[in-house]
Amino acid sequence: MNMGDLGKFLPAEPPAPTGDIALELCALSKVYQLKRGLFKAPVALKAVDDVSLRLYRGETLGLVGESGCGKSTLAKMLLGLLEPTSGNVLVNGQEVDPTRRRDNARHIQPIFQDPYSSLNPRKTVAQIVGLPLKLHGIGKAAEQEKAVRRILDLVGMPERTYGQYPNQLSGGQRQRVAIARALILRPDILICDEPTSALDVSVQAQILNLLLDLKAEFGLTYLFISHDLGVVEHLVDRVAVMNKGCIVELQTREKIFSDAQHPYTRMLLASALTPEPGRGIPELAAAA
């Protein structure tokens, strides 16, 4: 099979996990119209092409693929930041309405790739983490402060950092602040969009282990978006492989790493720095 046939082959899905469906994508597509000049008709670009997925409560589903395959576009539609061209997104059985972002935020929150650009440089750590509580009118000032202190302590931020600004923190500390901000509203689902790719390897392991601990603490459900298969093999339960806007393979983690079926998946594994299971980030491997 040549590379031109990649989108035409999809192996059978693994048996579905048991439990409630936390997040469901129903034939989700996003098409952009690219202008080619004054006298030429625009060309349709399918950034996401008829994607259907189910994420089960308490599960970590990995979404992998190379840059430009549509992962971040998909994440924006899940968060209600981008309206689909067709299809819909269901969170806890309710359709996500992009016009009701405040309601959506109570159930689904993002953790972005670059924490520095996602944090307001003019606000302190405590102000950044507490802002969602203020926007949603949750609790009085004293209750908000107590909640902020508790969540910052849970993510491992020392009390001396509460009054500091993002530029006074390390990259790992900034990502911990971003995680605390995402959790302060007690959402059901976290969309982790390359949350460790901007960090060095030792800090990556700390943040990933923190995510695992928080998942157990709060009963969270994760969609973990990454191009790093070495990270994915230690963190997720199932893996969805994305290429050119389509899901080309969906299997359990063990199946993907031991017997990948799709040529594109095998290509990703062959090009990864850690192609064999158990040879990923050492700190994660020891904790697994």
PDB file of C-alpha atoms in Angstrom:
ATOM      1  CA  MET A   1       0.000   0.000   0.000  1.00  0.00           C
ATOM      2  CA  ASN A   2       1.473   3.379  -0.985  1.00  0.00           C
ATOM      3  CA  MET A   3       1.181   6.608   0.959  1.00  0.00           C
ATOM      4  CA  GLY A   4      -1.588   7.848  -1.311  1.00  0.00           C
ATOM      5  CA  ASP A   5      -3.861   5.110   0.038  1.00  0.00           C
ATOM      6  CA  LEU A   6      -3.525   6.123   3.683  1.00  0.00           C
ATOM      7  CA  GLY A   7      -6.949   7.681   4.000  1.00  0.00           C
ATOM      8  CA  LYS A   8      -8.704   4.667   2.497  1.00  0.00           C
ATOM      9  CA  PHE A   9      -7.884   2.075   5.132  1.00  0.00           C
ATOM     10  CA  LEU A  10      -9.133   1.942   8.725  1.00  0.00           C
ATOM     11  CA  PRO A  11      -8.645  -1.241  10.767  1.00  0.00           C
ATOM     12  CA  ALA A  12     -11.379  -2.470  13.062  1.00  0.00           C
ATOM     13  CA  GLU A  13     -11.701  -0.503  16.296  1.00  0.00           C
ATOM     14  CA  PRO A  14     -10.893  -2.150  19.632  1.00  0.00           C
ATOM     15  CA  PRO A  15     -13.773  -3.169  21.894  1.00  0.00           C
ATOM     16  CA  ALA A  16     -15.267  -0.021  23.452  1.00  0.00           C
ATOM     17  CA  PRO A  17     -14.453   0.555  27.131  1.00  0.00           C
ATOM     18  CA  THR A  18     -17.330   0.115  29.512  1.00  0.00           C
ATOM     19  CA  GLY A  19     -18.801   3.159  31.245  1.00  0.00           C
ATOM     20  CA  ASP A  20     -20.430   6.464  30.475  1.00  0.00           C
ATOM     21  CA  ILE A  21     -19.471   8.540  27.461  1.00  0.00           C
ATOM     22  CA  ALA A  22     -17.908  11.817  28.615  1.00  0.00           C
ATOM     23  CA  LEU A  23     -17.131  13.313  25.203  1.00  0.00           C
ATOM     24  CA  GLU A  24     -18.456  12.342  21.798  1.00  0.00           C
ATOM     25  CA  LEU A  25     -17.517  13.663  18.369  1.00  0.00           C
ATOM     26  CA  CYS A  26     -20.169  13.027  15.731  1.00  0.00           C
ATOM     27  CA  ALA A  27     -18.992  13.283  12.097  1.00  0.00           C
ATOM     28  CA  LEU A  28     -17.064  16.441  12.945  1.00  0.00           C
ATOM     29  CA  SER A  29     -15.617  18.435  10.029  1.00  0.00           C
ATOM     30  CA  LYS A  30     -13.992  21.817   9.538  1.00  0.00           C
ATOM     31  CA  VAL A  31     -13.487  23.197   6.034  1.00  0.00           C
ATOM     32  CA  TYR A  32     -11.666  26.426   5.213  1.00  0.00           C
ATOM     33  CA  GLN A  33     -12.086  28.283   1.935  1.00  0.00           C
ATOM     34  CA  LEU A  34      -8.654  29.384   0.730  1.00  0.00           C
ATOM     35  CA  LYS A  35      -8.544  32.343  -1.624  1.00  0.00           C
ATOM     36  CA  ARG A  36      -6.294  31.938  -4.658  1.00  0.00           C
ATOM     37  CA  GLY A  37      -6.517  35.385  -6.220  1.00  0.00           C
ATOM     38  CA  LEU A  38      -8.985  37.895  -7.577  1.00  0.00           C
ATOM     39  CA  PHE A  39     -10.252  35.823 -10.519  1.00  0.00           C
ATOM     40  CA  LYS A  40      -9.867  32.298  -9.172  1.00  0.00           C
ATOM     41  CA  ALA A  41     -12.422  30.329  -7.206  1.00  0.00           C
ATOM     42  CA  PRO A  42     -11.461  29.539  -3.611  1.00  0.00           C
ATOM     43  CA  VAL A  43     -10.202  26.060  -2.789  1.00  0.00           C
ATOM     44  CA  ALA A  44     -11.718  24.028   0.040  1.00  0.00           C
ATOM     45  CA  LEU A  45      -9.231  22.800   2.637  1.00  0.00           C
ATOM     46  CA  LYS A  46     -10.501  20.079   4.965  1.00  0.00           C
ATOM     47  CA  ALA A  47      -8.650  20.631   8.233  1.00  0.00           C
ATOM     48  CA  VAL A  48     -10.833  18.031  10.002  1.00  0.00           C
ATOM     49  CA  ASP A  49     -12.680  15.486   7.893  1.00  0.00           C
ATOM     50  CA  ASP A  50     -15.676  13.566   9.270  1.00  0.00           C
ATOM     51  CA  VAL A  51     -14.127  12.600  12.629  1.00  0.00           C
ATOM     52  CA  SER A  52     -16.177  10.480  15.026  1.00  0.00           C
ATOM     53  CA  LEU A  53     -14.753   9.498  18.425  1.00  0.00           C
ATOM     54  CA  ARG A  54     -15.962   8.574  21.878  1.00  0.00           C
ATOM     55  CA  LEU A  55     -14.071   9.384  25.045  1.00  0.00           C
ATOM     56  CA  TYR A  56     -15.243   7.397  28.062  1.00  0.00           C
ATOM     57  CA  ARG A  57     -15.381   8.714  31.597  1.00  0.00           C
ATOM     58  CA  GLY A  58     -12.119   8.177  33.438  1.00  0.00           C
ATOM     59  CA  GLU A  59     -10.259   7.326  30.234  1.00  0.00           C
ATOM     60  CA  THR A  60      -7.174   8.941  28.743  1.00  0.00           C
ATOM     61  CA  LEU A  61      -7.401   8.936  24.958  1.00  0.00           C
ATOM     62  CA  GLY A  62      -4.290   9.910  23.031  1.00  0.00           C
ATOM     63  CA  LEU A  63      -4.643  11.794  19.752  1.00  0.00           C
ATOM     64  CA  VAL A  64      -1.407  11.605  17.781  1.00  0.00           C
ATOM     65  CA  GLY A  65      -0.191  12.794  14.399  1.00  0.00           C
ATOM     66  CA  GLU A  66       2.358  15.065  12.808  1.00  0.00           C
ATOM     67  CA  SER A  67       2.094  18.865  12.770  1.00  0.00           C
ATOM     68  CA  GLY A  68      -0.632  20.137  10.469  1.00  0.00           C
ATOM     69  CA  CYS A  69      -2.771  16.992  10.616  1.00  0.00           C
ATOM     70  CA  GLY A  70      -5.707  18.814  12.256  1.00  0.00           C
ATOM     71  CA  LYS A  71      -5.184  18.026  15.962  1.00  0.00           C
ATOM     72  CA  SER A  72      -5.289  21.622  17.216  1.00  0.00           C
ATOM     73  CA  THR A  73      -8.252  22.508  14.990  1.00  0.00           C
ATOM     74  CA  LEU A  74     -10.096  19.566  16.476  1.00  0.00           C
ATOM     75  CA  ALA A  75      -9.224  20.711  19.999  1.00  0.00           C
ATOM     76  CA  LYS A  76     -10.606  24.208  19.329  1.00  0.00           C
ATOM     77  CA  MET A  77     -13.904  22.751  18.151  1.00  0.00           C
ATOM     78  CA  LEU A  78     -14.122  20.566  21.259  1.00  0.00           C
ATOM     79  CA  LEU A  79     -13.636  23.643  23.441  1.00  0.00           C
ATOM     80  CA  GLY A  80     -16.254  25.630  21.553  1.00  0.00           C
ATOM     81  CA  LEU A  81     -13.633  28.095  20.306  1.00  0.00           C
ATOM     82  CA  LEU A  82     -14.256  27.173  16.677  1.00  0.00           C
ATOM     83  CA  GLU A  83     -17.570  26.319  15.059  1.00  0.00           C
ATOM     84  CA  PRO A  84     -17.602  23.084  13.025  1.00  0.00           C
ATOM     85  CA  THR A  85     -18.546  23.167   9.361  1.00  0.00           C
ATOM     86  CA  SER A  86     -20.600  20.036  10.006  1.00  0.00           C
ATOM     87  CA  GLY A  87     -21.159  17.525  12.779  1.00  0.00           C
ATOM     88  CA  ASN A  88     -21.336  18.227  16.485  1.00  0.00           C
ATOM     89  CA  VAL A  89     -19.663  17.695  19.850  1.00  0.00           C
ATOM     90  CA  LEU A  90     -21.452  16.234  22.858  1.00  0.00           C
ATOM     91  CA  VAL A  91     -20.175  16.704  26.424  1.00  0.00           C
ATOM     92  CA  ASN A  92     -21.969  14.493  28.935  1.00  0.00           C
ATOM     93  CA  GLY A  93     -24.651  13.941  26.312  1.00  0.00           C
ATOM     94  CA  GLN A  94     -25.255  17.659  25.709  1.00  0.00           C
ATOM     95  CA  GLU A  95     -24.287  19.360  22.455  1.00  0.00           C
ATOM     96  CA  VAL A  96     -21.537  21.976  22.775  1.00  0.00           C
ATOM     97  CA  ASP A  97     -22.811  25.385  21.725  1.00  0.00           C
ATOM     98  CA  PRO A  98     -19.946  27.727  20.698  1.00  0.00           C
ATOM     99  CA  THR A  99     -22.078  30.711  21.717  1.00  0.00           C
ATOM    100  CA  ARG A 100     -22.267  29.463  25.342  1.00  0.00           C
ATOM    101  CA  ARG A 101     -18.574  29.236  26.157  1.00  0.00           C
ATOM    102  CA  ARG A 102     -19.096  30.051  29.841  1.00  0.00           C
ATOM    103  CA  ASP A 103     -21.399  27.051  30.326  1.00  0.00           C
ATOM    104  CA  ASN A 104     -19.042  24.806  28.365  1.00  0.00           C
ATOM    105  CA  ALA A 105     -16.109  25.862  30.554  1.00  0.00           C
ATOM    106  CA  ARG A 106     -17.714  24.267  33.621  1.00  0.00           C
ATOM    107  CA  HIS A 107     -17.321  20.837  32.017  1.00  0.00           C
ATOM    108  CA  ILE A 108     -14.316  20.986  29.690  1.00  0.00           C
ATOM    109  CA  GLN A 109     -11.050  22.910  30.074  1.00  0.00           C
ATOM    110  CA  PRO A 110      -7.798  23.187  28.080  1.00  0.00           C
ATOM    111  CA  ILE A 111      -4.136  22.921  28.987  1.00  0.00           C
ATOM    112  CA  PHE A 112      -2.139  24.551  26.207  1.00  0.00           C
ATOM    113  CA  GLN A 113       1.318  23.885  24.806  1.00  0.00           C
ATOM    114  CA  ASP A 114       2.932  27.168  25.813  1.00  0.00           C
ATOM    115  CA  PRO A 115       1.952  28.214  29.343  1.00  0.00           C
ATOM    116  CA  TYR A 116       3.759  31.549  29.089  1.00  0.00           C
ATOM    117  CA  SER A 117       1.598  32.811  26.226  1.00  0.00           C
ATOM    118  CA  SER A 118      -1.604  31.540  27.880  1.00  0.00           C
ATOM    119  CA  LEU A 119      -1.033  33.326  31.201  1.00  0.00           C
ATOM    120  CA  ASN A 120      -1.720  37.031  31.715  1.00  0.00           C
ATOM    121  CA  PRO A 121       1.695  38.607  32.444  1.00  0.00           C
ATOM    122  CA  ARG A 122       0.064  41.451  34.421  1.00  0.00           C
ATOM    123  CA  LYS A 123      -1.643  39.212  36.968  1.00  0.00           C
ATOM    124  CA  THR A 124      -0.173  37.242  39.845  1.00  0.00           C
ATOM    125  CA  VAL A 125      -0.361  33.472  40.128  1.00  0.00           C
ATOM    126  CA  ALA A 126      -3.230  33.658  42.636  1.00  0.00           C
ATOM    127  CA  GLN A 127      -5.151  36.146  40.466  1.00  0.00           C
ATOM    128  CA  ILE A 128      -4.739  33.995  37.343  1.00  0.00           C
ATOM    129  CA  VAL A 129      -5.965  30.841  39.047  1.00  0.00           C
ATOM    130  CA  GLY A 130      -8.819  32.596  40.841  1.00  0.00           C
ATOM    131  CA  LEU A 131     -10.135  34.507  37.818  1.00  0.00           C
ATOM    132  CA  PRO A 132     -12.477  31.707  36.584  1.00  0.00           C
ATOM    133  CA  LEU A 133     -14.184  31.668  39.991  1.00  0.00           C
ATOM    134  CA  LYS A 134     -14.767  35.419  39.761  1.00  0.00           C
ATOM    135  CA  LEU A 135     -16.073  35.225  36.179  1.00  0.00           C
ATOM    136  CA  HIS A 136     -18.532  32.480  37.101  1.00  0.00           C
ATOM    137  CA  GLY A 137     -19.520  34.092  40.395  1.00  0.00           C
ATOM    138  CA  ILE A 138     -18.603  31.016  42.434  1.00  0.00           C
ATOM    139  CA  GLY A 139     -18.245  31.650  46.170  1.00  0.00           C
ATOM    140  CA  LYS A 140     -17.345  34.736  48.144  1.00  0.00           C
ATOM    141  CA  ALA A 141     -13.878  36.285  48.220  1.00  0.00           C
ATOM    142  CA  ALA A 142     -12.702  34.258  51.231  1.00  0.00           C
ATOM    143  CA  GLU A 143     -14.003  31.018  49.717  1.00  0.00           C
ATOM    144  CA  GLN A 144     -12.335  31.798  46.400  1.00  0.00           C
ATOM    145  CA  GLU A 145      -9.009  32.462  48.105  1.00  0.00           C
ATOM    146  CA  LYS A 146      -9.263  29.165  49.993  1.00  0.00           C
ATOM    147  CA  ALA A 147     -10.033  27.262  46.777  1.00  0.00           C
ATOM    148  CA  VAL A 148      -7.105  28.912  44.966  1.00  0.00           C
ATOM    149  CA  ARG A 149      -4.674  28.045  47.758  1.00  0.00           C
ATOM    150  CA  ARG A 150      -5.864  24.449  47.844  1.00  0.00           C
ATOM    151  CA  ILE A 151      -5.535  23.866  44.095  1.00  0.00           C
ATOM    152  CA  LEU A 152      -2.124  25.551  43.933  1.00  0.00           C
ATOM    153  CA  ASP A 153      -0.951  23.334  46.765  1.00  0.00           C
ATOM    154  CA  LEU A 154      -2.278  20.252  44.920  1.00  0.00           C
ATOM    155  CA  VAL A 155      -0.277  21.083  41.782  1.00  0.00           C
ATOM    156  CA  GLY A 156       2.897  21.609  43.820  1.00  0.00           C
ATOM    157  CA  MET A 157       3.230  25.391  43.806  1.00  0.00           C
ATOM    158  CA  PRO A 158       5.002  26.809  46.916  1.00  0.00           C
ATOM    159  CA  GLU A 159       3.099  29.474  48.817  1.00  0.00           C
ATOM    160  CA  ARG A 160       5.855  32.032  48.116  1.00  0.00           C
ATOM    161  CA  THR A 161       4.913  31.925  44.398  1.00  0.00           C
ATOM    162  CA  TYR A 162       1.266  32.935  44.878  1.00  0.00           C
ATOM    163  CA  GLY A 163       2.066  36.639  44.583  1.00  0.00           C
ATOM    164  CA  GLN A 164       4.579  36.252  41.766  1.00  0.00           C
ATOM    165  CA  TYR A 165       4.043  36.965  38.057  1.00  0.00           C
ATOM    166  CA  PRO A 166       4.487  34.478  35.172  1.00  0.00           C
ATOM    167  CA  ASN A 167       7.845  35.932  34.126  1.00  0.00           C
ATOM    168  CA  GLN A 168       9.201  35.128  37.598  1.00  0.00           C
ATOM    169  CA  LEU A 169       8.416  31.413  37.249  1.00  0.00           C
ATOM    170  CA  SER A 170      10.149  28.524  35.519  1.00  0.00           C
ATOM    171  CA  GLY A 171       8.526  26.789  32.556  1.00  0.00           C
ATOM    172  CA  GLY A 172       7.421  23.877  34.718  1.00  0.00           C
ATOM    173  CA  GLN A 173       5.933  26.213  37.338  1.00  0.00           C
ATOM    174  CA  ARG A 174       4.019  28.122  34.669  1.00  0.00           C
ATOM    175  CA  GLN A 175       2.524  24.873  33.393  1.00  0.00           C
ATOM    176  CA  ARG A 176       1.515  23.955  36.946  1.00  0.00           C
ATOM    177  CA  VAL A 177      -0.283  27.307  37.193  1.00  0.00           C
ATOM    178  CA  ALA A 178      -2.051  26.597  33.888  1.00  0.00           C
ATOM    179  CA  ILE A 179      -3.144  23.194  35.213  1.00  0.00           C
ATOM    180  CA  ALA A 180      -4.408  24.766  38.441  1.00  0.00           C
ATOM    181  CA  ARG A 181      -6.404  27.331  36.462  1.00  0.00           C
ATOM    182  CA  ALA A 182      -7.929  24.552  34.347  1.00  0.00           C
ATOM    183  CA  LEU A 183      -8.953  22.586  37.447  1.00  0.00           C
ATOM    184  CA  ILE A 184     -10.320  25.411  39.596  1.00  0.00           C
ATOM    185  CA  LEU A 185     -13.843  25.026  38.138  1.00  0.00           C
ATOM    186  CA  ARG A 186     -13.726  21.252  38.711  1.00  0.00           C
ATOM    187  CA  PRO A 187     -14.336  20.275  35.056  1.00  0.00           C
ATOM    188  CA  ASP A 188     -15.036  16.692  33.949  1.00  0.00           C
ATOM    189  CA  ILE A 189     -12.701  16.722  30.951  1.00  0.00           C
ATOM    190  CA  LEU A 190      -9.282  18.208  30.210  1.00  0.00           C
ATOM    191  CA  ILE A 191      -8.069  18.769  26.657  1.00  0.00           C
ATOM    192  CA  CYS A 192      -4.286  18.555  26.941  1.00  0.00           C
ATOM    193  CA  ASP A 193      -2.868  20.029  23.725  1.00  0.00           C
ATOM    194  CA  GLU A 194       0.865  19.201  23.662  1.00  0.00           C
ATOM    195  CA  PRO A 195       1.138  20.228  27.336  1.00  0.00           C
ATOM    196  CA  THR A 196       4.794  19.213  27.745  1.00  0.00           C
ATOM    197  CA  SER A 197       6.375  19.811  24.341  1.00  0.00           C
ATOM    198  CA  ALA A 198       7.769  23.223  25.401  1.00  0.00           C
ATOM    199  CA  LEU A 199       9.465  21.740  28.491  1.00  0.00           C
ATOM    200  CA  ASP A 200      12.740  19.887  28.919  1.00  0.00           C
ATOM    201  CA  VAL A 201      12.636  16.126  29.464  1.00  0.00           C
ATOM    202  CA  SER A 202      13.050  16.081  33.252  1.00  0.00           C
ATOM    203  CA  VAL A 203      10.268  18.651  33.711  1.00  0.00           C
ATOM    204  CA  GLN A 204       8.064  16.781  31.215  1.00  0.00           C
ATOM    205  CA  ALA A 205       8.163  13.729  33.465  1.00  0.00           C
ATOM    206  CA  GLN A 206       7.165  15.800  36.516  1.00  0.00           C
ATOM    207  CA  ILE A 207       4.205  17.382  34.741  1.00  0.00           C
ATOM    208  CA  LEU A 208       3.003  14.098  33.258  1.00  0.00           C
ATOM    209  CA  ASN A 209       3.176  12.353  36.617  1.00  0.00           C
ATOM    210  CA  LEU A 210       1.270  15.300  38.104  1.00  0.00           C
ATOM    211  CA  LEU A 211      -1.459  14.821  35.489  1.00  0.00           C
ATOM    212  CA  LEU A 212      -1.691  11.145  36.402  1.00  0.00           C
ATOM    213  CA  ASP A 213      -2.015  12.000  40.109  1.00  0.00           C
ATOM    214  CA  LEU A 214      -4.677  14.638  39.443  1.00  0.00           C
ATOM    215  CA  LYS A 215      -6.644  12.232  37.286  1.00  0.00           C
ATOM    216  CA  ALA A 216      -6.858   9.830  40.223  1.00  0.00           C
ATOM    217  CA  GLU A 217      -7.610  12.663  42.683  1.00  0.00           C
ATOM    218  CA  PHE A 218     -10.479  14.224  40.721  1.00  0.00           C
ATOM    219  CA  GLY A 219     -11.671  11.342  38.522  1.00  0.00           C
ATOM    220  CA  LEU A 220     -10.759  13.294  35.386  1.00  0.00           C
ATOM    221  CA  THR A 221     -11.090  12.311  31.746  1.00  0.00           C
ATOM    222  CA  TYR A 222      -8.264  13.347  29.397  1.00  0.00           C
ATOM    223  CA  LEU A 223      -7.923  13.880  25.689  1.00  0.00           C
ATOM    224  CA  PHE A 224      -4.140  14.008  25.353  1.00  0.00           C
ATOM    225  CA  ILE A 225      -2.969  15.526  22.061  1.00  0.00           C
ATOM    226  CA  SER A 226       0.654  14.892  21.173  1.00  0.00           C
ATOM    227  CA  HIS A 227       3.121  14.018  18.448  1.00  0.00           C
ATOM    228  CA  ASP A 228       5.449  12.366  20.990  1.00  0.00           C
ATOM    229  CA  LEU A 229       4.767   8.628  21.023  1.00  0.00           C
ATOM    230  CA  GLY A 230       7.293   8.149  23.827  1.00  0.00           C
ATOM    231  CA  VAL A 231       5.011  10.188  26.091  1.00  0.00           C
ATOM    232  CA  VAL A 232       1.793   8.639  24.805  1.00  0.00           C
ATOM    233  CA  GLU A 233       2.853   5.052  25.469  1.00  0.00           C
ATOM    234  CA  HIS A 234       3.053   5.710  29.235  1.00  0.00           C
ATOM    235  CA  LEU A 235      -0.016   7.881  29.671  1.00  0.00           C
ATOM    236  CA  VAL A 236      -3.019   6.809  27.586  1.00  0.00           C
ATOM    237  CA  ASP A 237      -5.489   3.930  27.460  1.00  0.00           C
ATOM    238  CA  ARG A 238      -6.327   4.140  23.762  1.00  0.00           C
ATOM    239  CA  VAL A 239      -4.691   5.900  20.818  1.00  0.00           C
ATOM    240  CA  ALA A 240      -6.367   7.631  17.867  1.00  0.00           C
ATOM    241  CA  VAL A 241      -3.979   8.315  14.987  1.00  0.00           C
ATOM    242  CA  MET A 242      -4.788  11.360  12.843  1.00  0.00           C
ATOM    243  CA  ASN A 243      -3.543  12.062   9.327  1.00  0.00           C
ATOM    244  CA  LYS A 244      -4.730  14.766   6.909  1.00  0.00           C
ATOM    245  CA  GLY A 245      -7.752  15.563   9.081  1.00  0.00           C
ATOM    246  CA  CYS A 246      -8.937  11.941   9.379  1.00  0.00           C
ATOM    247  CA  ILE A 247      -8.679   9.297  12.087  1.00  0.00           C
ATOM    248  CA  VAL A 248      -6.834   6.491  10.324  1.00  0.00           C
ATOM    249  CA  GLU A 249      -6.425   4.099  13.257  1.00  0.00           C
ATOM    250  CA  LEU A 250      -7.986   3.696  16.699  1.00  0.00           C
ATOM    251  CA  GLN A 251      -6.615   0.996  18.980  1.00  0.00           C
ATOM    252  CA  THR A 252      -5.634   0.269  22.549  1.00  0.00           C
ATOM    253  CA  ARG A 253      -2.208   1.517  23.591  1.00  0.00           C
ATOM    254  CA  GLU A 254      -0.832  -2.032  23.682  1.00  0.00           C
ATOM    255  CA  LYS A 255      -2.166  -2.817  20.214  1.00  0.00           C
ATOM    256  CA  ILE A 256      -0.756   0.354  18.678  1.00  0.00           C
ATOM    257  CA  PHE A 257       2.745  -0.220  20.008  1.00  0.00           C
ATOM    258  CA  SER A 258       2.876  -3.973  19.417  1.00  0.00           C
ATOM    259  CA  ASP A 259       0.859  -4.467  16.231  1.00  0.00           C
ATOM    260  CA  ALA A 260      -0.017  -1.211  14.453  1.00  0.00           C
ATOM    261  CA  GLN A 261      -2.112  -1.871  11.361  1.00  0.00           C
ATOM    262  CA  HIS A 262      -2.110   1.355   9.392  1.00  0.00           C
ATOM    263  CA  PRO A 263       0.965   2.278   7.297  1.00  0.00           C
ATOM    264  CA  TYR A 264       0.908   5.849   8.605  1.00  0.00           C
ATOM    265  CA  THR A 265       0.917   4.603  12.224  1.00  0.00           C
ATOM    266  CA  ARG A 266       3.838   2.316  11.455  1.00  0.00           C
ATOM    267  CA  MET A 267       5.644   5.255   9.848  1.00  0.00           C
ATOM    268  CA  LEU A 268       5.140   7.352  13.004  1.00  0.00           C
ATOM    269  CA  LEU A 269       6.457   4.528  15.176  1.00  0.00           C
ATOM    270  CA  ALA A 270       9.465   3.991  12.918  1.00  0.00           C
ATOM    271  CA  SER A 271      10.377   7.680  13.075  1.00  0.00           C
ATOM    272  CA  ALA A 272       9.917   7.990  16.859  1.00  0.00           C
ATOM    273  CA  LEU A 273      12.943   8.212  19.130  1.00  0.00           C
ATOM    274  CA  THR A 274      11.492   5.453  21.342  1.00  0.00           C
ATOM    275  CA  PRO A 275       9.975   2.894  18.936  1.00  0.00           C
ATOM    276  CA  GLU A 276       9.874   0.048  21.455  1.00  0.00           C
ATOM    277  CA  PRO A 277       7.416  -0.057  24.388  1.00  0.00           C
ATOM    278  CA  GLY A 278       9.098   0.592  27.726  1.00  0.00           C
ATOM    279  CA  ARG A 279      11.779   2.882  26.258  1.00  0.00           C
ATOM    280  CA  GLY A 280      10.064   6.231  26.748  1.00  0.00           C
ATOM    281  CA  ILE A 281      10.819   8.896  29.332  1.00  0.00           C
ATOM    282  CA  PRO A 282      12.799   7.075  32.107  1.00  0.00           C
ATOM    283  CA  GLU A 283      11.016   8.842  34.985  1.00  0.00           C
ATOM    284  CA  LEU A 284       7.633   7.873  33.550  1.00  0.00           C
ATOM    285  CA  ALA A 285       8.696   4.319  32.861  1.00  0.00           C
ATOM    286  CA  ALA A 286       9.787   3.963  36.495  1.00  0.00           C
ATOM    287  CA  ALA A 287       6.463   5.342  37.717  1.00  0.00           C
ATOM    288  CA  ALA A 288       4.321   3.194  35.400  1.00  0.00           C
TER     289      ALA A 288
END
